[in-house]
Tab-separated table of C-alpha atoms in Angstrom:
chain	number	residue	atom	x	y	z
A	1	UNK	CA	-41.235	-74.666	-141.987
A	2	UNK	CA	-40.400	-77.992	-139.397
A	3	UNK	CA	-41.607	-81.105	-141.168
A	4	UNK	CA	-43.790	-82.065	-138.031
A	5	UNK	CA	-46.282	-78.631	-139.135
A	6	UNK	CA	-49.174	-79.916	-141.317
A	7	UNK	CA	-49.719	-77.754	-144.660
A	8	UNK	CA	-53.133	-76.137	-144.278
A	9	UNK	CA	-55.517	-77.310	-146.436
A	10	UNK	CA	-59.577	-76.636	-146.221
A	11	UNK	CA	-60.171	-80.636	-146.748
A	12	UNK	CA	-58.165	-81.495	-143.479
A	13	UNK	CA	-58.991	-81.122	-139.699
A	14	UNK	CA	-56.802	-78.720	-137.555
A	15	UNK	CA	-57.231	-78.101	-133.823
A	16	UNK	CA	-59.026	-75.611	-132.504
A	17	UNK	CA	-57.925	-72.571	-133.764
A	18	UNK	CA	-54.442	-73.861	-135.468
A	19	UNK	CA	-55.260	-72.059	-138.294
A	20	UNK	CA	-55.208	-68.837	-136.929
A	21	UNK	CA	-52.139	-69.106	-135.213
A	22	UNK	CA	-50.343	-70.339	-138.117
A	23	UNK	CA	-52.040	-67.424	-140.532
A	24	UNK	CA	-50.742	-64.961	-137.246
A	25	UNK	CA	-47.073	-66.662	-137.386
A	26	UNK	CA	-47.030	-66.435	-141.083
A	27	UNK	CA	-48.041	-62.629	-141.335
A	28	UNK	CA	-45.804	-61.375	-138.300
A	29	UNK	CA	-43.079	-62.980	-139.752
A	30	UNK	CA	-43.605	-61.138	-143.535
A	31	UNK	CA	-43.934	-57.842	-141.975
A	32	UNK	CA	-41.103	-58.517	-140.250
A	33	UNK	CA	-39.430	-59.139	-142.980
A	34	UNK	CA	-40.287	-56.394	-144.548
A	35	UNK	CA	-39.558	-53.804	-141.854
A	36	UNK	CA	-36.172	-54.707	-141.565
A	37	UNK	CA	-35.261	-54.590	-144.934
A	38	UNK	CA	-36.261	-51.364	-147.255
A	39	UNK	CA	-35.740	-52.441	-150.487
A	40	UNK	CA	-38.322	-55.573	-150.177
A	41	UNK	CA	-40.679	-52.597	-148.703
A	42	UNK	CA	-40.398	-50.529	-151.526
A	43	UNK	CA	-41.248	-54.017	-153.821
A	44	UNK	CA	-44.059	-54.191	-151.732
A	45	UNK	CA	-45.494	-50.775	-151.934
A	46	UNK	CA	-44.396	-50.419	-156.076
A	47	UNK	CA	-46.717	-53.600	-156.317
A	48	UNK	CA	-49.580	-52.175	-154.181
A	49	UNK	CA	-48.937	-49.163	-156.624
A	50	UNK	CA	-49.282	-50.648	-159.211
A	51	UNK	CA	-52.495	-52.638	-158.537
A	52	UNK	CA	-54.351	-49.474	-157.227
A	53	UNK	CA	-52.891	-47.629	-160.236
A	54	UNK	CA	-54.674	-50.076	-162.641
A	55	UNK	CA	-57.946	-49.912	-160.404
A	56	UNK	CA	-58.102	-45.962	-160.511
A	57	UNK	CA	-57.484	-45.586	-164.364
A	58	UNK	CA	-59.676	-48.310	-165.413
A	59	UNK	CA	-62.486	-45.623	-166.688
A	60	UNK	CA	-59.568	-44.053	-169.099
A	61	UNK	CA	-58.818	-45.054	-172.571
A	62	UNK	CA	-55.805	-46.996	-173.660
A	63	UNK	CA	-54.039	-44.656	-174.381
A	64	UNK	CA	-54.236	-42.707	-170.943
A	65	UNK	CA	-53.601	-46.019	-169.245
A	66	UNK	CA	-50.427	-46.432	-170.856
A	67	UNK	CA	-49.294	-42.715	-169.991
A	68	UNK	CA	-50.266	-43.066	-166.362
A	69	UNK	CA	-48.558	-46.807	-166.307
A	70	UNK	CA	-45.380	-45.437	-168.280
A	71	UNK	CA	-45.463	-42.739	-165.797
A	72	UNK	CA	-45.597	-44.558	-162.699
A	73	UNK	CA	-42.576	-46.716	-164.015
A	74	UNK	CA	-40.433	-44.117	-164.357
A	75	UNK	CA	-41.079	-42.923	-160.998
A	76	UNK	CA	-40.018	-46.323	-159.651
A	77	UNK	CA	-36.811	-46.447	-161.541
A	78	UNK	CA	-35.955	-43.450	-160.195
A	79	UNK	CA	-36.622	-43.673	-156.221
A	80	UNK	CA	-35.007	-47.120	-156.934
A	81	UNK	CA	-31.716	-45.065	-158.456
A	82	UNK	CA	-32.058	-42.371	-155.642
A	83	UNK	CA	-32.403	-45.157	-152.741
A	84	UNK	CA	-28.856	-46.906	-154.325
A	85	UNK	CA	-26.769	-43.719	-154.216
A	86	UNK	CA	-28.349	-42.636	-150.688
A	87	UNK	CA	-27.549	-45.342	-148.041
A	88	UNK	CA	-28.914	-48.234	-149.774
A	89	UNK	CA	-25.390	-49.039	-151.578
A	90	UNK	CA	-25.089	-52.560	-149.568
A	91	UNK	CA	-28.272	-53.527	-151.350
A	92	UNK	CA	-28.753	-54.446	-155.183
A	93	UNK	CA	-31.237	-52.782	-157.041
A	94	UNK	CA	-34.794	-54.512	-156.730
A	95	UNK	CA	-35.498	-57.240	-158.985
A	96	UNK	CA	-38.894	-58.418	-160.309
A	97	UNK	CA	-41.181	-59.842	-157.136
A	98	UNK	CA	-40.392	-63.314	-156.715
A	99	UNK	CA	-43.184	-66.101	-157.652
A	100	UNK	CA	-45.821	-67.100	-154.966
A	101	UNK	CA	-44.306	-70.320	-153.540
A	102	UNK	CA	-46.859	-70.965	-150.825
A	103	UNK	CA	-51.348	-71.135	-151.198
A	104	UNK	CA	-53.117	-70.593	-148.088
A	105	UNK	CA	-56.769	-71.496	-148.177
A	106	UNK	CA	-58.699	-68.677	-146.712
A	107	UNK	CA	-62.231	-70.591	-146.721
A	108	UNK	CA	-63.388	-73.704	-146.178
A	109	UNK	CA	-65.061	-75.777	-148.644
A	110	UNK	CA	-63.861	-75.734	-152.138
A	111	UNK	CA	-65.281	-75.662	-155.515
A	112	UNK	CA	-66.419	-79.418	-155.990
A	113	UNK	CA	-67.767	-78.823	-152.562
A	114	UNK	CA	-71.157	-78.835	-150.942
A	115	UNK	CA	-71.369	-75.025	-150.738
A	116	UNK	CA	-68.929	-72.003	-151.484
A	117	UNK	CA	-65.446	-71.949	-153.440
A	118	UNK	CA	-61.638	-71.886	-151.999
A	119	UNK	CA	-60.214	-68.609	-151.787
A	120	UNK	CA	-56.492	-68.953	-152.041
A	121	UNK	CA	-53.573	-65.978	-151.046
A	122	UNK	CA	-50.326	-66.041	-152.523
A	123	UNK	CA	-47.114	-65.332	-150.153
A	124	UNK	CA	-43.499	-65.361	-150.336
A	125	UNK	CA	-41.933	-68.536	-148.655
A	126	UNK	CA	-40.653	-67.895	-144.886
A	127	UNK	CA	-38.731	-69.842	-142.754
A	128	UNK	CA	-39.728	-69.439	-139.557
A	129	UNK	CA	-37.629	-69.067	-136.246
A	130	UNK	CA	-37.620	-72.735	-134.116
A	131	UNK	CA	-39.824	-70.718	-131.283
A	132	UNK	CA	-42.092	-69.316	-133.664
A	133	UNK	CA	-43.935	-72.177	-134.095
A	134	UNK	CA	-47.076	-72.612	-131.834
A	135	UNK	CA	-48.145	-76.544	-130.482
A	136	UNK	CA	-51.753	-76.606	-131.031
A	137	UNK	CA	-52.395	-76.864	-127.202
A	138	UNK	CA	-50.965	-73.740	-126.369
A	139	UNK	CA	-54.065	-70.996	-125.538
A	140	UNK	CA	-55.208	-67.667	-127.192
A	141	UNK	CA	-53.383	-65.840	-124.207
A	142	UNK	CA	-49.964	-67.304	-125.338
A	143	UNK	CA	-50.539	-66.109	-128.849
A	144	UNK	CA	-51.893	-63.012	-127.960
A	145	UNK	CA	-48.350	-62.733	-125.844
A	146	UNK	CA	-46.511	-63.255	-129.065
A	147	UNK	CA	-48.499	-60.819	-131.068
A	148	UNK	CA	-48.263	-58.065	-128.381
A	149	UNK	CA	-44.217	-57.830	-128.987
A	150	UNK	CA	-43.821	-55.783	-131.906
A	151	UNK	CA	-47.743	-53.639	-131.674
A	152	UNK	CA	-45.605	-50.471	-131.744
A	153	UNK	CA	-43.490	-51.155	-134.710
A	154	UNK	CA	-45.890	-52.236	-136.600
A	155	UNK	CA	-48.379	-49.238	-135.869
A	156	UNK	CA	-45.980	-47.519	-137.522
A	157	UNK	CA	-45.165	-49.099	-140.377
A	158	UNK	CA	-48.838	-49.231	-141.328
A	159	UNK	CA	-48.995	-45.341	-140.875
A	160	UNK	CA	-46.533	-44.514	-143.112
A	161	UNK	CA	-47.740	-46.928	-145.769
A	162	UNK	CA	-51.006	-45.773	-145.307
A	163	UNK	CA	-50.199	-42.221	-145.428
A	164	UNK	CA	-47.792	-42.703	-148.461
A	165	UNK	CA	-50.868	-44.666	-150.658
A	166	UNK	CA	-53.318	-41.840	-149.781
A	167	UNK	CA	-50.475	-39.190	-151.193
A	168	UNK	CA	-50.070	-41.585	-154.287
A	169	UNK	CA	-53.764	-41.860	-154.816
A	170	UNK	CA	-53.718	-38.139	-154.393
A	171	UNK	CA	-51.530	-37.351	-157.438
A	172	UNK	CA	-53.072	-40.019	-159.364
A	173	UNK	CA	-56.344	-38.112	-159.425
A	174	UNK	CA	-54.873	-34.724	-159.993
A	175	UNK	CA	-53.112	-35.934	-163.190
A	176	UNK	CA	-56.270	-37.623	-164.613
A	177	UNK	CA	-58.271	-34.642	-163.828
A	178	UNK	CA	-56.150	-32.469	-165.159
A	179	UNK	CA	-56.341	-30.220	-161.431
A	180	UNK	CA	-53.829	-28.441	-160.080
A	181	UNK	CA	-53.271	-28.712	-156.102
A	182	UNK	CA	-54.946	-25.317	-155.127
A	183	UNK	CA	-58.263	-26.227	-157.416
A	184	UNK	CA	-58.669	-29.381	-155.925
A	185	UNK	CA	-57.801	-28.154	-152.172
A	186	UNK	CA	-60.649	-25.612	-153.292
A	187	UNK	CA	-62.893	-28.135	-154.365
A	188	UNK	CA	-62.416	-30.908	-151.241
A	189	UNK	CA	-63.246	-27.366	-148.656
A	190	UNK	CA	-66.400	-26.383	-150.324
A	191	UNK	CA	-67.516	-29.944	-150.408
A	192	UNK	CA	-66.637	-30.320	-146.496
A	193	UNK	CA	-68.413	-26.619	-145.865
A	194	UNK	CA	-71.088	-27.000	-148.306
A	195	UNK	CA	-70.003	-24.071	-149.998
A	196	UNK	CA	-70.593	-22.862	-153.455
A	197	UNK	CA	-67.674	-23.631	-155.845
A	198	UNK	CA	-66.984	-20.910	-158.189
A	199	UNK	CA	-65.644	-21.650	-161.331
A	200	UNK	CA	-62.547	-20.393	-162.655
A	201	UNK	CA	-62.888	-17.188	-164.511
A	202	UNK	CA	-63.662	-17.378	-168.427
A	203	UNK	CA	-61.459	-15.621	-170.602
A	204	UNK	CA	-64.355	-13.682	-172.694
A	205	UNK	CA	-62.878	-13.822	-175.955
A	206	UNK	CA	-62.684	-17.924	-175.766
A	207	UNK	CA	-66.280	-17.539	-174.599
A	208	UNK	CA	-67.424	-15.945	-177.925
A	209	UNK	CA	-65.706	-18.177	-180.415
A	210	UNK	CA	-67.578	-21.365	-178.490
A	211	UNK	CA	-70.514	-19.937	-178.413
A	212	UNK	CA	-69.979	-19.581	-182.285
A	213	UNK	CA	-68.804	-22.831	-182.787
A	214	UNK	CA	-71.280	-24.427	-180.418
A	215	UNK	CA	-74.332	-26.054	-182.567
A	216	UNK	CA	-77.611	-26.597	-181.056
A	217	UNK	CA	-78.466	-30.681	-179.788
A	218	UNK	CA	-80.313	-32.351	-183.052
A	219	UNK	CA	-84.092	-32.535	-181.786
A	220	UNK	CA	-84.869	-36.446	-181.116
A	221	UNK	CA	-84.986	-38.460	-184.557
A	222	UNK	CA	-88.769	-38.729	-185.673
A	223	UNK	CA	-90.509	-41.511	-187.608
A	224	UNK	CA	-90.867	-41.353	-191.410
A	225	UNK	CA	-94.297	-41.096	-191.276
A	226	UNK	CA	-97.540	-39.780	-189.028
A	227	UNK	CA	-98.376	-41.257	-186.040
A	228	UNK	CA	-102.096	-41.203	-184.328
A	229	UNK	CA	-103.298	-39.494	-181.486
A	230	UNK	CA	-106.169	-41.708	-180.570
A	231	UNK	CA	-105.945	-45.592	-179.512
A	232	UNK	CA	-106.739	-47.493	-182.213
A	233	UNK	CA	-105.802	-49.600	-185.626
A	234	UNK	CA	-104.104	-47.749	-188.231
A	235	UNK	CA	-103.510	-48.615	-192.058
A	236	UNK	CA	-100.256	-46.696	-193.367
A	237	UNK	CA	-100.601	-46.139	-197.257
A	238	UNK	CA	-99.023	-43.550	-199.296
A	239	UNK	CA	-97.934	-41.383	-196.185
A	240	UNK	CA	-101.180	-41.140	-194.679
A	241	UNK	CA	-103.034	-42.765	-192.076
A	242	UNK	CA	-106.584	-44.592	-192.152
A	243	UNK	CA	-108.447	-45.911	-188.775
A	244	UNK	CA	-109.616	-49.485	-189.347
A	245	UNK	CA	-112.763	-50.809	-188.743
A	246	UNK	CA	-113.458	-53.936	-186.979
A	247	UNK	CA	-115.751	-56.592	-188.318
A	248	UNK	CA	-118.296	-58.063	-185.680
A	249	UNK	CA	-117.550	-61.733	-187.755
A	250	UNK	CA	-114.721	-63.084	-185.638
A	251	UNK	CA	-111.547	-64.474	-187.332
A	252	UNK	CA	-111.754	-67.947	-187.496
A	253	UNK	CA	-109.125	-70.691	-186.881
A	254	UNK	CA	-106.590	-71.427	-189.642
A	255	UNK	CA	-107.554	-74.912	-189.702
A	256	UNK	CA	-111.106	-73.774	-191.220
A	257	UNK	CA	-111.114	-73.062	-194.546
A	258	UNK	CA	-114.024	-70.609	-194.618
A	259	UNK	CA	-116.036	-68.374	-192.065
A	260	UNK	CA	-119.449	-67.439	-191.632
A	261	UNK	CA	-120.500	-64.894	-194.791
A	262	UNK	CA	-119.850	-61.282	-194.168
A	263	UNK	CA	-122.640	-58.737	-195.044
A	264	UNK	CA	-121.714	-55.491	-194.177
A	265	UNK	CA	-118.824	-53.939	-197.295
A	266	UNK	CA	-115.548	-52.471	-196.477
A	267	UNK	CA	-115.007	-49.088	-195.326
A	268	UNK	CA	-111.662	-48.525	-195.661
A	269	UNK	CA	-109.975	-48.541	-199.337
A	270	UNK	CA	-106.166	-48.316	-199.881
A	271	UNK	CA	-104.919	-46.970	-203.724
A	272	UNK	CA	-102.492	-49.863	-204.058
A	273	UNK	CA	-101.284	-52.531	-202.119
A	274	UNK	CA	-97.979	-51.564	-200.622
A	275	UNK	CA	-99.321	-51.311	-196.927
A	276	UNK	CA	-98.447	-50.861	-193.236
A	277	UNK	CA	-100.102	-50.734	-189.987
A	278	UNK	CA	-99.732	-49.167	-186.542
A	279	UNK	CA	-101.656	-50.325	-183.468
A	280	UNK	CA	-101.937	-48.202	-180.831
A	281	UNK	CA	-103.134	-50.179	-177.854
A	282	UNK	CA	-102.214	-50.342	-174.225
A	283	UNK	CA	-102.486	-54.254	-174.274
A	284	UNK	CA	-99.667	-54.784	-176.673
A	285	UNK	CA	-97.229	-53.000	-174.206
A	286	UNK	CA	-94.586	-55.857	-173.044
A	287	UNK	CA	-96.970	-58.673	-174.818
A	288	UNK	CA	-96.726	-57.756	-178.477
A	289	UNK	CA	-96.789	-60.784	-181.288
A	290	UNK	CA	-94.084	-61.268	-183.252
A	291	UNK	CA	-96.072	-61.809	-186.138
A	292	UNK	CA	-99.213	-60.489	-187.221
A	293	UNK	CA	-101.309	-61.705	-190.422
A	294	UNK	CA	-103.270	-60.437	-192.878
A	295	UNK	CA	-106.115	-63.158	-194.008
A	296	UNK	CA	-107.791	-62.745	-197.669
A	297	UNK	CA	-111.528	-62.076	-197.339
A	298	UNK	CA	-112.811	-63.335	-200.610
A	299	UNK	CA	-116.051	-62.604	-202.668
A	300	UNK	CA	-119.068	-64.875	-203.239
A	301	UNK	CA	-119.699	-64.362	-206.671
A	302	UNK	CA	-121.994	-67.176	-207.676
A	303	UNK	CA	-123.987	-69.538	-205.852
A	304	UNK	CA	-124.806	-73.358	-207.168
A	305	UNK	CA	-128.395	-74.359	-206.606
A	306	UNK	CA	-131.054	-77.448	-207.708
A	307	UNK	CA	-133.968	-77.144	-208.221
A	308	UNK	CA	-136.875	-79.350	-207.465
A	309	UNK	CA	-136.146	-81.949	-210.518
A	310	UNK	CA	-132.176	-81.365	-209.875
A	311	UNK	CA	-131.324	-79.055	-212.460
A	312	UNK	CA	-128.620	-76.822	-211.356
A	313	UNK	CA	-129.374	-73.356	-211.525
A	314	UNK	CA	-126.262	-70.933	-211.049
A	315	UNK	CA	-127.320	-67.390	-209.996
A	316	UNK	CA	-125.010	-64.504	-209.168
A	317	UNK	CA	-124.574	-63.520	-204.955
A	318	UNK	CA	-123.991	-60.055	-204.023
A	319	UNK	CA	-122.576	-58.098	-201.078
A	320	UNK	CA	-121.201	-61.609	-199.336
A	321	UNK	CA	-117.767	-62.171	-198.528
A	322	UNK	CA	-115.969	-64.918	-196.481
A	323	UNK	CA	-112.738	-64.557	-194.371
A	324	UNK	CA	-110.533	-67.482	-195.913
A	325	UNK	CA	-107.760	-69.367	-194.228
A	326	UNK	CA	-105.308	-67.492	-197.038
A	327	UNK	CA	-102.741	-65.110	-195.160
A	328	UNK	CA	-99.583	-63.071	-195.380
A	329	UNK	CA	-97.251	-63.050	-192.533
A	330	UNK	CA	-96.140	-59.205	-191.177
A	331	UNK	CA	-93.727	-58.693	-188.865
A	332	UNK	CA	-94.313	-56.673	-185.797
A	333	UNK	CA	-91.647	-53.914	-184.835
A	334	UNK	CA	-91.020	-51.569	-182.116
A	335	UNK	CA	-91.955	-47.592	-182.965
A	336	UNK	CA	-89.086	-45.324	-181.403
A	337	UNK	CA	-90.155	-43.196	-178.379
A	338	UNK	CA	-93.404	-44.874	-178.400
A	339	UNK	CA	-93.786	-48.199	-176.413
A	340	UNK	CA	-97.744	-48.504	-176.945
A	341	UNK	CA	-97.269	-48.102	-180.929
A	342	UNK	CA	-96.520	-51.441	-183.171
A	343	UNK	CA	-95.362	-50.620	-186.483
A	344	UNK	CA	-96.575	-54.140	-188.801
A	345	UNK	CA	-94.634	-54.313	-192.122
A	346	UNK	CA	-94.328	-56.969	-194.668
A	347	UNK	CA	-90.931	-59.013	-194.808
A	348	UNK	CA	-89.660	-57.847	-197.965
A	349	UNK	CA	-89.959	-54.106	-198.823
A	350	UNK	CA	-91.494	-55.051	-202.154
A	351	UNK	CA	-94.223	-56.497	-201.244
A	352	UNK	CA	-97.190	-55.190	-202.409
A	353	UNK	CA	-100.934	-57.184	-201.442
A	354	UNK	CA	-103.078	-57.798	-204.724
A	355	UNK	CA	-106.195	-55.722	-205.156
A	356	UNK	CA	-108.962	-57.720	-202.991
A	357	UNK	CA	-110.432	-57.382	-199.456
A	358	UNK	CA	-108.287	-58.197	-196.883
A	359	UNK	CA	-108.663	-57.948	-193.294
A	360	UNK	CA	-105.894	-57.762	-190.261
A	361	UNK	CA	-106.206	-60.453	-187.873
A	362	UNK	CA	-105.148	-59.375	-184.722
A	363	UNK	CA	-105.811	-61.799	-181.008
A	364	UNK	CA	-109.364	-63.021	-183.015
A	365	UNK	CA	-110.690	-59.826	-184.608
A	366	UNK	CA	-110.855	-58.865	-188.107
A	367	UNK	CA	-109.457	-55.302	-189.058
A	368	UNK	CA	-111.092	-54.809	-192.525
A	369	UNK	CA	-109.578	-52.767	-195.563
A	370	UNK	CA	-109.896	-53.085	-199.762
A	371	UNK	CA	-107.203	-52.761	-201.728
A	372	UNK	CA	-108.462	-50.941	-204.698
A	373	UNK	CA	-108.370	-52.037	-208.335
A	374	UNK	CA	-109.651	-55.186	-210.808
A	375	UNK	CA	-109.367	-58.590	-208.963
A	376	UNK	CA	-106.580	-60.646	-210.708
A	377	UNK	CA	-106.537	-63.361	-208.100
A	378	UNK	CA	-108.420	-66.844	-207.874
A	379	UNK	CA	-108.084	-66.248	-203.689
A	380	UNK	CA	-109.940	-63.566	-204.154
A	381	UNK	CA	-113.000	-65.410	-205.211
A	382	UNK	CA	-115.467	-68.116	-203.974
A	383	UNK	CA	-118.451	-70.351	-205.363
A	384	UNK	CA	-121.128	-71.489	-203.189
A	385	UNK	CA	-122.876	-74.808	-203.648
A	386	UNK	CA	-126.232	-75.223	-201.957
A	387	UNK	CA	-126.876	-78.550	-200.967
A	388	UNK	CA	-129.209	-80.561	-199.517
A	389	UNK	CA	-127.374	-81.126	-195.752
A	390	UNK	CA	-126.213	-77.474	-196.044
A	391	UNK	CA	-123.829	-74.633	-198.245
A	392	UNK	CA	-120.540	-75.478	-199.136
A	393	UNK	CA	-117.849	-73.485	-201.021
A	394	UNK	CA	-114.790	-73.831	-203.228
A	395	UNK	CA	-112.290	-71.484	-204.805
A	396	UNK	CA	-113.620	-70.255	-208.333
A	397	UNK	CA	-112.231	-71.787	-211.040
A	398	UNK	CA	-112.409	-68.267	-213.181
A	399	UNK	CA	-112.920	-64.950	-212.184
């Protein structure tokens, strides 16, 4: 271009409307270019090709890619032979696309910006003709003047590259559809008519040996173990289910070591300790914990009174409990095909709860269960001492 033409940039200021008439200069001059000489057209539409050829095939696999790619290659090389035999001697055969020599911003601001990004188009350097060039006072008439020289021949040339794109795209989808002409010609009508499309007649013979070798869908994978029909919390032991019963003591904080006694027994008793649990609430959907524990409710089994000269008296307690600040962690899974059930399953697969009450603490309330058998834990056991400014208890030093 003349030295005395600014580069366009989005950072500096133009005149009114400069950059369009440059962008107009620039583009009539390529076509130009192009329209006058056939082998930098067929560059030009191999390229455009190519692009759309990688757009259209990007839902195949690799390996289809590479056919329709390989393919399309081919086909260049030989229109590209063909052309050079058949009045196209004068020219060489078509080397690769030059590099993009020139950037033209196509929006304003750029990335480091107050708003947007740079968009920035790649095209082949063109010298321009001395009265190509437009002074920035010159009016929208003049360039529209310019523009109106050549409408016709370029009309056309954007009809036939038009046309010859839809005929590429055309066999494109034919060969990675596996149609033939006539079947897809069938199938475009009935789609324009609304008409039925019939398929192609089976051969009856194939028909039977796929039916034979068809298998039926595998029914939709089940859990490994019952689930309930009835809202609720569920104890899992030994392949069967048990509803839980909630105490009316409420779970204290960890922080406290001991809660108010519990009078009423446990209702629910498990034959060994290896345990699960399944809720099945509506107010766990989308706010489920991630953890769930399981605190030890431990026996009272003596109490530690004075009497009136302070001798200690210790006397057996019965049918008292107290929900202790001793836990287990569970973690809390999804069930499949179920979004209101929580399946609640130790950490390690081996775990196994000692035999003892035990209840499952769950948004403050106590789920209560027993795990039978002899009590071989100290958590599993409390004294109370009976004081003058109240009750206090401690962990038994025996059972």
């Amino acid at each position: 271009m003349n030295s005395n033409i600014a580069s366009i940039t989005p950072d500096e200021p133009v005149s009114p409307h400069g950059q369009e008439i440059e962008y107009a200069l620039i583009l009539s001059r390529l076509i130009d270019g192009v329209k006058d000489d056939p082998a930098r057209m067929r560059a030009t539409v191999y390229e455009y090709a190519r692009a759309r050829l990688k757009i259209d095939s990007s839902i195949a696999d690799e390996g289809e890619r590479k056919r329709l790619l390989g393919a399309l290659e081919t086909a260049i090389k030989g229109v590209e032979a063909f052309s050079v035999r058949h009045g196209d001697n004068e020219r060489p055969a078509l080397a690769p696309p030059p590099a993009p020599s020139l950037q033209i911003a196509l929006a304003g601001p750029t990335a480091d910006g107050p708003s947007g990004t740079s968009m920035r188009a790649s095209v082949y350097p063109v010298s321009p003709a001395d009265g190509d060039i437009l002074p920035p006072e010159r009016s929208h008439q003049e360039l529209r003047i310019v523009l109106e020289q050549r409408p016709a021949a370029l009309a056309s040339m954007l009809l036939r590259f038009s046309v010859g794109m839809l005929l590429f795209g055309l066999v494109v989808t034919l060969a990675y559809n596996k149609q033939s002409l006539p079947e897809w010609f069938d199938r475009a009508s009935a789609a324009l008519t609304g008409a039925d499309v019939k398929p192609p007649a089976a051969d009856p013979g194939a028909a039977g040996v796929a039916a034979a070798d068809a298998k039926p869908a595998p029914p939709p994978s089940k859990p490994p173990f019952p689930l309930p029909s009835d809202y609720g919390v569920y104890v899992l032991s030994n392949g069967a289910l048990s509803e839980l019963t909630a105490l009316s003591t409420q779970v204290p904080d960890k922080r406290i070591a001991v809660s108010t006694p519990v009078n009423q027994p446990s209702l629910t008793t498990l034959p060994d300790g290896k345990a699960k649990f399944i809720l099945f609430r509506r107010d766990l959907v989308g706010n489920a914990p991630d953890r769930i524990e399981v605190r030890v409710v431990a026996r009272v089994v003596r109490a530690l009174s004075f009497d009136a000269k302070g001798k200690p008296q210790l006397l057996p307690v019965s049918d008292t409990w107290s929900i202790r600040n001793v836990s287990y962690e569970f973690r809390v899974r999804p069930v499949a095909g179920n979004p209101e059930m929580l399946l609640v399953q130790p950490e390690k697969a081996d775990f196994t709860l000692a035999p003892g009450r035990y209840v499952l603490a769950l948004r403050g309330q106590g789920y209560d269960f027993t795990v039978g058998g002899n009590v071989t834990e100290l958590a599993q056991c409390l004294e109370r001492t009976e004081a003058a400014n109240g009750a206090f208890y401690s962990e038994c030093q025996k059972l």
